XYZ file of C-alpha atoms in Angstrom:
507
model
C 35.965 -62.663 147.274
C 34.282 -63.759 143.915
C 34.910 -62.477 141.416
C 30.684 -61.115 141.434
C 30.986 -60.184 144.544
C 34.286 -58.338 143.463
C 31.839 -56.872 140.475
C 29.072 -55.872 143.262
C 31.716 -54.260 145.916
C 33.671 -52.249 142.235
C 29.422 -51.112 142.138
C 28.172 -50.613 145.197
C 31.957 -47.753 145.264
C 31.391 -46.555 141.823
C 27.533 -45.091 142.742
C 28.064 -43.869 145.981
C 27.534 -39.985 146.841
C 30.902 -39.975 147.237
C 32.413 -41.187 145.310
C 30.087 -38.865 143.296
C 31.376 -35.954 144.256
C 34.948 -37.461 143.889
C 34.031 -36.799 140.006
C 32.058 -33.861 140.068
C 35.209 -32.598 141.842
C 37.740 -33.966 139.075
C 35.681 -32.413 136.146
C 36.154 -29.646 137.923
C 39.348 -29.745 138.299
C 40.046 -31.341 134.747
C 38.399 -28.034 133.245
C 41.370 -25.797 134.864
C 44.200 -26.147 131.680
C 41.305 -25.028 129.888
C 41.415 -21.563 131.281
C 44.808 -21.260 131.398
C 46.027 -22.922 128.333
C 44.456 -20.869 124.603
C 41.927 -23.753 123.457
C 42.039 -24.157 119.174
C 38.404 -24.757 119.043
C 37.764 -21.226 120.653
C 41.135 -19.447 119.058
C 43.348 -21.372 116.465
C 45.346 -18.505 116.156
C 46.087 -18.267 120.009
C 47.679 -21.186 120.353
C 49.245 -21.435 117.028
C 51.095 -18.050 119.228
C 51.307 -20.431 121.635
C 53.885 -23.452 120.012
C 55.786 -20.218 118.473
C 56.278 -19.044 121.249
C 57.050 -22.083 123.484
C 58.529 -24.663 121.184
C 59.375 -27.215 122.846
C 56.661 -27.072 125.844
C 53.869 -27.363 123.552
C 54.583 -30.788 121.985
C 54.223 -31.987 125.531
C 51.138 -29.918 126.278
C 49.441 -30.460 122.455
C 50.587 -34.803 123.290
C 48.449 -34.331 126.482
C 45.229 -32.156 124.979
C 45.444 -29.962 126.507
C 44.897 -27.166 124.128
C 42.000 -29.224 123.190
C 40.539 -30.397 127.547
C 37.453 -30.607 127.061
C 37.620 -33.604 123.954
C 40.373 -35.139 125.210
C 40.024 -38.592 125.877
C 41.166 -38.332 129.986
C 38.320 -35.283 130.235
C 35.652 -37.653 128.003
C 37.167 -40.035 131.436
C 36.205 -38.356 133.687
C 33.387 -37.351 132.493
C 31.220 -40.728 131.018
C 32.315 -41.816 134.832
C 30.040 -38.830 136.619
C 26.841 -40.249 134.530
C 27.358 -43.471 135.254
C 28.360 -42.659 139.037
C 25.557 -39.872 139.334
C 23.476 -43.199 137.211
C 23.746 -45.060 139.914
C 23.218 -42.696 143.046
C 19.652 -41.702 140.864
C 18.398 -44.725 139.815
C 17.444 -46.511 143.711
C 16.827 -43.518 145.155
C 14.137 -42.487 142.678
C 12.561 -45.902 143.897
C 13.239 -44.834 147.794
C 11.237 -41.676 147.138
C 8.170 -43.870 145.535
C 7.483 -45.925 148.277
C 8.424 -43.744 150.384
C 5.327 -40.868 148.764
C 2.701 -44.224 148.845
C 4.233 -45.380 152.804
C 1.714 -44.022 155.706
C 3.593 -42.038 158.397
C 5.384 -44.096 160.987
C 3.307 -45.748 164.093
C 4.103 -43.481 166.913
C 6.767 -44.462 169.709
C 6.328 -45.678 172.901
C 8.085 -43.224 174.651
C 7.651 -39.687 174.004
C 10.259 -39.067 175.980
C 13.018 -40.203 173.782
C 11.197 -37.609 170.723
C 13.688 -34.348 170.475
C 10.663 -32.476 170.232
C 7.286 -33.726 173.158
C 4.611 -32.038 175.337
C 2.215 -33.221 177.959
C -0.653 -31.884 178.857
C -4.778 -32.877 180.147
C -7.713 -32.098 178.320
C -11.149 -32.406 179.461
C -12.013 -33.958 176.196
C -12.853 -37.463 175.642
C -9.453 -39.148 173.590
C -11.724 -39.688 171.212
C -11.943 -36.140 170.385
C -8.644 -34.779 171.313
C -7.422 -37.157 168.446
C -10.439 -35.722 166.333
C -9.340 -32.301 167.103
C -5.792 -32.742 166.303
C -6.538 -34.778 162.577
C -8.092 -31.430 161.692
C -4.923 -28.860 163.300
C -2.603 -31.386 161.496
C -4.027 -31.376 158.383
C -5.186 -27.293 158.099
C -0.962 -27.857 158.202
C -1.102 -30.155 155.523
C 0.304 -32.881 157.394
C -0.295 -36.539 155.715
C -1.820 -38.617 158.621
C -2.558 -41.856 160.191
C -4.565 -43.097 162.558
C -3.510 -46.495 165.215
C -5.877 -47.266 167.940
C -5.284 -44.127 170.611
C -2.886 -42.271 168.671
C -1.803 -40.142 165.258
C 0.642 -39.981 163.052
C 1.527 -37.322 160.542
C 4.533 -36.248 158.407
C 4.747 -33.493 156.217
C 8.292 -32.246 154.557
C 8.382 -35.085 151.500
C 9.273 -31.857 149.030
C 13.047 -31.952 151.133
C 13.842 -35.560 149.601
C 11.999 -34.831 145.738
C 13.908 -31.573 145.625
C 16.912 -33.490 146.249
C 16.342 -35.771 143.509
C 15.590 -33.036 140.819
C 18.608 -31.910 141.735
C 20.657 -35.244 140.897
C 18.151 -35.933 137.816
C 18.615 -32.873 136.812
C 22.924 -32.799 136.719
C 21.964 -36.530 134.858
C 20.178 -34.742 132.915
C 23.163 -32.213 132.872
C 25.631 -33.802 131.908
C 23.221 -35.471 129.192
C 22.847 -33.037 127.838
C 26.399 -31.110 127.576
C 26.652 -35.505 125.987
C 24.427 -35.189 123.083
C 25.974 -31.793 121.815
C 29.639 -32.958 121.365
C 27.781 -36.315 119.662
C 25.464 -33.698 117.409
C 27.372 -30.711 117.358
C 29.658 -28.603 115.796
C 32.202 -25.450 115.688
C 33.534 -23.891 112.982
C 36.042 -20.602 113.603
C 37.028 -18.820 109.927
C 38.369 -14.721 109.602
C 35.741 -12.451 108.061
C 36.313 -10.053 105.929
C 34.142 -6.436 105.359
C 31.444 -7.396 101.778
C 32.836 -11.231 101.913
C 30.712 -13.673 102.605
C 30.778 -17.636 103.749
C 28.547 -20.882 103.415
C 27.784 -22.977 106.093
C 30.767 -26.000 104.494
C 33.906 -27.301 105.826
C 35.999 -25.430 103.374
C 35.145 -22.019 104.635
C 36.427 -22.512 108.315
C 39.820 -22.496 109.413
C 39.499 -24.792 112.285
C 36.647 -27.360 112.366
C 35.715 -29.630 114.788
C 32.414 -31.628 113.908
C 30.922 -34.300 116.469
C 30.764 -37.838 116.451
C 28.148 -38.606 114.584
C 27.932 -35.490 112.898
C 27.752 -35.707 108.577
C 29.724 -32.475 107.181
C 26.549 -32.578 104.682
C 24.043 -32.115 107.312
C 25.102 -28.408 107.902
C 22.622 -26.885 107.520
C 22.732 -24.488 103.739
C 22.752 -20.775 105.127
C 25.062 -18.097 104.213
C 26.075 -15.198 105.688
C 27.872 -11.861 104.810
C 30.043 -9.229 106.619
C 28.532 -6.157 105.365
C 29.677 -3.571 107.334
C 32.061 -3.779 110.730
C 32.555 -1.269 113.408
C 34.655 -0.868 116.611
C 34.198 2.501 118.693
C 37.366 2.797 121.178
C 37.633 5.593 124.200
C 40.079 8.707 122.641
C 40.506 10.278 125.586
C 41.314 9.552 129.673
C 42.799 7.248 131.524
C 41.366 4.511 129.355
C 42.379 5.780 126.089
C 42.152 2.842 123.344
C 40.333 0.771 125.655
C 37.474 -1.066 123.178
C 34.091 0.513 124.554
C 31.639 -1.332 121.406
C 32.026 -3.727 118.537
C 29.396 -3.785 116.325
C 29.008 -6.788 113.178
C 26.431 -5.019 110.976
C 24.924 -9.597 108.537
C 22.772 -10.424 106.176
C 22.048 -13.578 106.361
C 19.637 -16.784 104.086
C 18.666 -19.832 105.914
C 19.107 -21.511 102.350
C 19.671 -20.627 98.847
C 17.142 -18.501 97.546
C 15.290 -17.299 100.899
C 14.728 -14.230 101.973
C 17.829 -12.162 103.269
C 17.519 -10.714 106.108
C 19.787 -8.546 108.525
C 21.504 -8.131 111.637
C 23.541 -6.691 114.366
C 25.919 -9.222 115.495
C 27.715 -7.761 119.105
C 29.689 -9.621 121.705
C 28.028 -11.870 123.955
C 25.098 -11.089 121.019
C 25.237 -13.736 118.228
C 23.355 -14.565 115.249
C 20.975 -17.230 115.468
C 20.230 -19.129 112.280
C 19.122 -22.385 111.780
C 20.189 -23.516 115.162
C 23.387 -22.515 114.876
C 24.740 -19.002 116.517
C 27.353 -16.746 115.449
C 29.582 -15.550 118.414
C 31.836 -12.566 117.310
C 35.018 -13.220 119.057
C 38.100 -10.516 117.787
C 38.158 -8.410 114.779
C 41.513 -7.285 112.979
C 42.305 -5.049 109.835
C 42.898 -5.892 106.831
C 44.651 -3.592 104.341
C 44.115 -3.323 100.824
C 47.379 -4.140 98.613
C 47.521 -3.704 94.377
C 50.460 -5.072 92.787
C 51.360 -4.498 89.478
C 54.304 -7.121 87.706
C 57.145 -6.552 85.716
C 54.840 -6.705 82.247
C 52.452 -4.366 83.414
C 49.357 -6.753 85.045
C 47.520 -5.878 87.716
C 48.597 -9.394 89.437
C 46.809 -8.516 93.017
C 44.148 -6.166 93.842
C 42.410 -7.557 97.422
C 42.665 -7.412 101.177
C 44.767 -9.199 103.084
C 44.043 -10.248 106.974
C 47.432 -8.823 109.170
C 47.769 -10.533 112.243
C 46.573 -8.590 115.672
C 50.945 -7.702 117.313
C 49.619 -5.861 119.456
C 46.699 -5.932 121.392
C 46.634 -2.818 123.237
C 47.506 -0.601 119.723
C 46.389 -3.294 116.655
C 49.983 -3.023 114.778
C 49.461 -6.014 112.654
C 51.651 -7.934 111.015
C 50.458 -9.864 106.936
C 52.220 -11.477 104.289
C 51.143 -10.945 100.649
C 51.739 -13.500 97.708
C 50.861 -12.771 93.874
C 51.526 -15.779 91.822
C 49.882 -14.514 89.258
C 52.832 -12.279 88.372
C 55.621 -12.418 86.449
C 58.310 -13.192 88.168
C 56.160 -14.812 91.280
C 56.089 -11.506 94.539
C 55.889 -12.114 97.728
C 55.961 -9.675 101.268
C 56.581 -8.906 103.978
C 54.831 -5.602 106.210
C 53.638 -4.461 108.632
C 50.318 -1.676 109.246
C 50.478 0.456 111.696
C 46.177 1.860 112.750
C 47.742 5.201 114.189
C 51.248 5.465 112.961
C 53.595 8.338 114.464
C 56.905 8.689 115.609
C 58.691 6.585 118.092
C 60.414 8.017 120.937
C 63.233 7.793 119.311
C 62.584 9.057 115.875
C 64.195 5.509 114.081
C 60.497 3.666 114.124
C 57.131 3.905 113.495
C 55.066 2.276 116.132
C 51.089 2.609 116.677
C 49.654 4.485 119.668
C 45.838 4.030 118.727
C 44.630 0.782 117.861
C 41.523 2.951 115.595
C 42.429 3.843 112.407
C 43.031 7.953 112.706
C 45.962 7.516 110.261
C 46.407 4.161 108.796
C 50.077 3.971 106.481
C 51.526 0.592 106.106
C 55.379 -0.428 105.175
C 56.908 -3.660 102.908
C 59.782 -5.277 104.541
C 61.004 -7.487 103.388
C 59.831 -7.808 99.324
C 61.136 -11.286 97.811
C 60.988 -13.175 93.857
C 60.946 -16.492 92.340
C 59.163 -19.672 93.061
C 56.703 -19.455 95.970
C 55.420 -22.954 95.630
C 52.032 -23.145 95.418
C 51.553 -24.657 93.243
C 53.378 -27.413 94.335
C 49.342 -29.086 95.581
C 51.333 -28.454 99.886
C 49.248 -26.442 101.920
C 50.953 -23.066 103.487
C 50.143 -20.682 106.503
C 48.516 -17.137 104.358
C 50.174 -15.920 107.316
C 53.867 -17.171 106.701
C 56.680 -16.361 103.539
C 59.318 -19.033 103.120
C 61.726 -17.264 101.918
C 64.479 -19.259 102.000
C 63.616 -20.545 97.881
C 63.172 -16.768 97.370
C 65.459 -13.724 96.116
C 65.052 -11.156 98.757
C 64.252 -7.720 96.560
C 66.257 -4.016 98.059
C 63.627 -2.211 98.790
C 62.791 1.219 100.249
C 61.957 0.668 103.556
C 58.913 3.173 104.088
C 55.861 4.220 105.800
C 53.467 4.636 103.089
C 50.468 6.646 103.584
C 46.821 5.248 101.725
C 47.973 6.118 97.735
C 51.226 6.231 97.874
C 52.877 3.226 96.396
C 55.855 1.207 95.761
C 58.860 0.612 93.111
C 60.511 -2.153 92.834
C 63.995 -2.512 92.123
C 65.634 -3.989 88.904
C 61.592 -3.285 86.724
C 60.048 -6.620 88.939
C 56.999 -4.497 89.739
C 55.216 -1.873 91.645
C 53.178 -2.843 94.607
C 50.841 0.438 96.617
C 48.463 1.380 99.363
C 45.302 1.039 98.438
C 43.590 1.283 101.579
C 41.802 -0.629 104.292
C 39.405 -3.000 105.667
C 37.960 -5.057 108.857
C 37.809 -8.858 109.622
C 36.147 -10.256 112.181
C 36.943 -13.123 113.821
C 33.844 -15.554 113.822
C 32.961 -19.240 115.457
C 29.666 -20.989 114.261
C 28.604 -23.474 116.541
C 25.473 -25.279 116.237
C 24.287 -27.543 120.023
C 21.511 -29.125 120.789
C 22.257 -30.216 123.496
C 21.994 -25.853 124.836
C 18.240 -25.410 125.497
C 18.254 -29.197 127.554
C 21.219 -27.534 129.225
C 19.655 -24.463 130.259
C 16.129 -26.480 130.802
C 18.439 -28.685 133.655
C 20.799 -26.241 135.120
C 17.945 -24.783 136.345
C 15.741 -27.377 137.531
C 19.000 -28.268 139.330
C 18.600 -25.588 141.105
C 15.619 -24.989 141.566
C 15.941 -29.237 143.521
C 18.911 -27.507 145.337
C 16.451 -24.647 146.030
C 13.063 -26.491 147.742
C 15.769 -29.452 149.159
C 17.370 -25.943 151.119
C 14.274 -24.551 152.047
C 11.996 -27.855 153.101
C 12.255 -30.311 156.255
C 11.187 -33.609 156.741
C 8.424 -33.417 160.474
C 6.789 -35.522 161.744
C 4.298 -35.318 164.665
C 2.183 -38.093 166.952
C -0.342 -36.999 168.713
C -1.794 -39.727 171.723
C -4.570 -39.378 174.141
C -5.521 -41.380 176.224
C -8.102 -41.802 179.688
C -6.195 -41.003 183.500
C -6.630 -41.549 186.504
C -7.865 -38.355 187.079
C -10.964 -39.205 185.074
C -9.203 -36.478 182.320
C -7.760 -36.672 178.609
C -3.933 -37.696 178.760
C -2.707 -35.692 175.456
C 1.234 -36.515 174.644
C 2.239 -34.780 171.862
C 6.004 -35.025 169.701
C 7.614 -34.069 167.201
C 11.076 -34.857 165.301
C 13.083 -32.753 162.319
C 15.360 -33.607 160.298
C 17.153 -30.720 160.718
C 17.653 -27.917 163.759
C 13.571 -28.387 164.766
C 11.662 -25.093 163.497
C 8.584 -23.399 165.996
C 6.454 -25.398 164.155
C 6.188 -27.494 166.532
C 5.305 -25.261 169.626
C 2.530 -23.559 167.072
C 0.896 -26.629 166.982
C 0.998 -27.353 170.758
C -0.662 -24.265 171.061
C -3.289 -24.915 168.783
C -3.953 -28.747 170.952
C -3.489 -27.343 174.521
C -6.814 -26.255 175.983
C -6.763 -23.254 177.374
C -6.820 -23.077 181.370
C -9.683 -20.707 182.585
C -7.285 -17.651 184.159
C -6.732 -18.431 188.409
C -8.973 -16.525 190.520
C -7.230 -13.552 193.284
C -8.397 -14.561 196.796
C -11.222 -12.519 198.276
C -12.630 -12.507 195.223
C -15.936 -13.853 193.675
C -16.150 -15.056 190.177
C -19.314 -13.593 188.498
């Protein structure tokens, strides 16, 4: 074939229904890694944890974009090919459906006996009268009619093809809506402690994933504050420690200077503001500490977000950095919401995720240059102890209000209480509503297509040799024949007089 011929052949292969189904299967298959491996867009902290636990495997998975599947180039390639394939399938079928809707029902075949449903009977009515009655009956059953000499052609069930077409168009619109959200939407993740707030700005997000057409200056200028967070857990029975409910009370402003509003956010019940939805994903503890340096100056008095080590008991670890102290101080610490002795009595564990007996401990105390003035970004959850001097401190669990003095007069640290923080994701997706409408139409079109069948009926009437009219009826149904043909046949067939028993005279 010529190059043009090869292009036509390739286009026919790409726009065939078989290729569309294969690509649809590949999209579903390509989505599987997104449910197996943690994704940066939903849980960046779990991705970091995966890198720590699988130091050799994680870099190879990252090269394949398996931690960000739905933004991977190979996923976009399958997605775009599916879009083109469906477009090539749907548009020609749309034109064919319009032609079918405008066309007349096909003429009656010569031999009705070749049809899967057929019958023949005689009538005392004239052929014209029989055909008129047939038109009335068929019209009453909402058939489209066409007359051709001595026969009537009828057809209905166009909703089958229309529903099929709506399904494919809606599926095409669904893919387009998802692409619209990917182009003009954005997603940001952050941790927010009780009493603190954030503005919808890139600088506040720990992880920010904008669409290709999103300008950071165009973000809606809303402000959100976490007033209070409450987590309740099952306290007795076989499910002790299981989460029961997470509730976050938030206040927000649509823009600076606007009226402040309050909203309660729960799991799967997000806060919607300025078109963006703020989802509650997780939570943790942020113990509060007061650090005093060697000169008696309070250099730190705030909450520190700790990362849970055990999701069942929320025993957490964290890092506290005091760069304003002289000398600079750093601490590696543990926090137990409900502190209890271990089975051997040698250590402290957390026996319950709720804060029934909160305690904290300094695992390691350091002094020296923390490197925070170098301009190189650092993780708030890690402390580079190689360049620091370790202080020999007493390892003990501190209850709320207790203080640990540092050796050599380096200062002291006090455990003053705790707060809770939440993990939030801010998601703006302009394609969300179109995708919902498209999915609804796709389901409706599929149901209509499956519930409706294309049906054709022909009625022919001609004069017989005995003076009676010979009536032939034929039916053709797309798929399994229905009982409608038999019902129509009973309507068209004349009622025969009951036979008179022998020996009796009919009155």
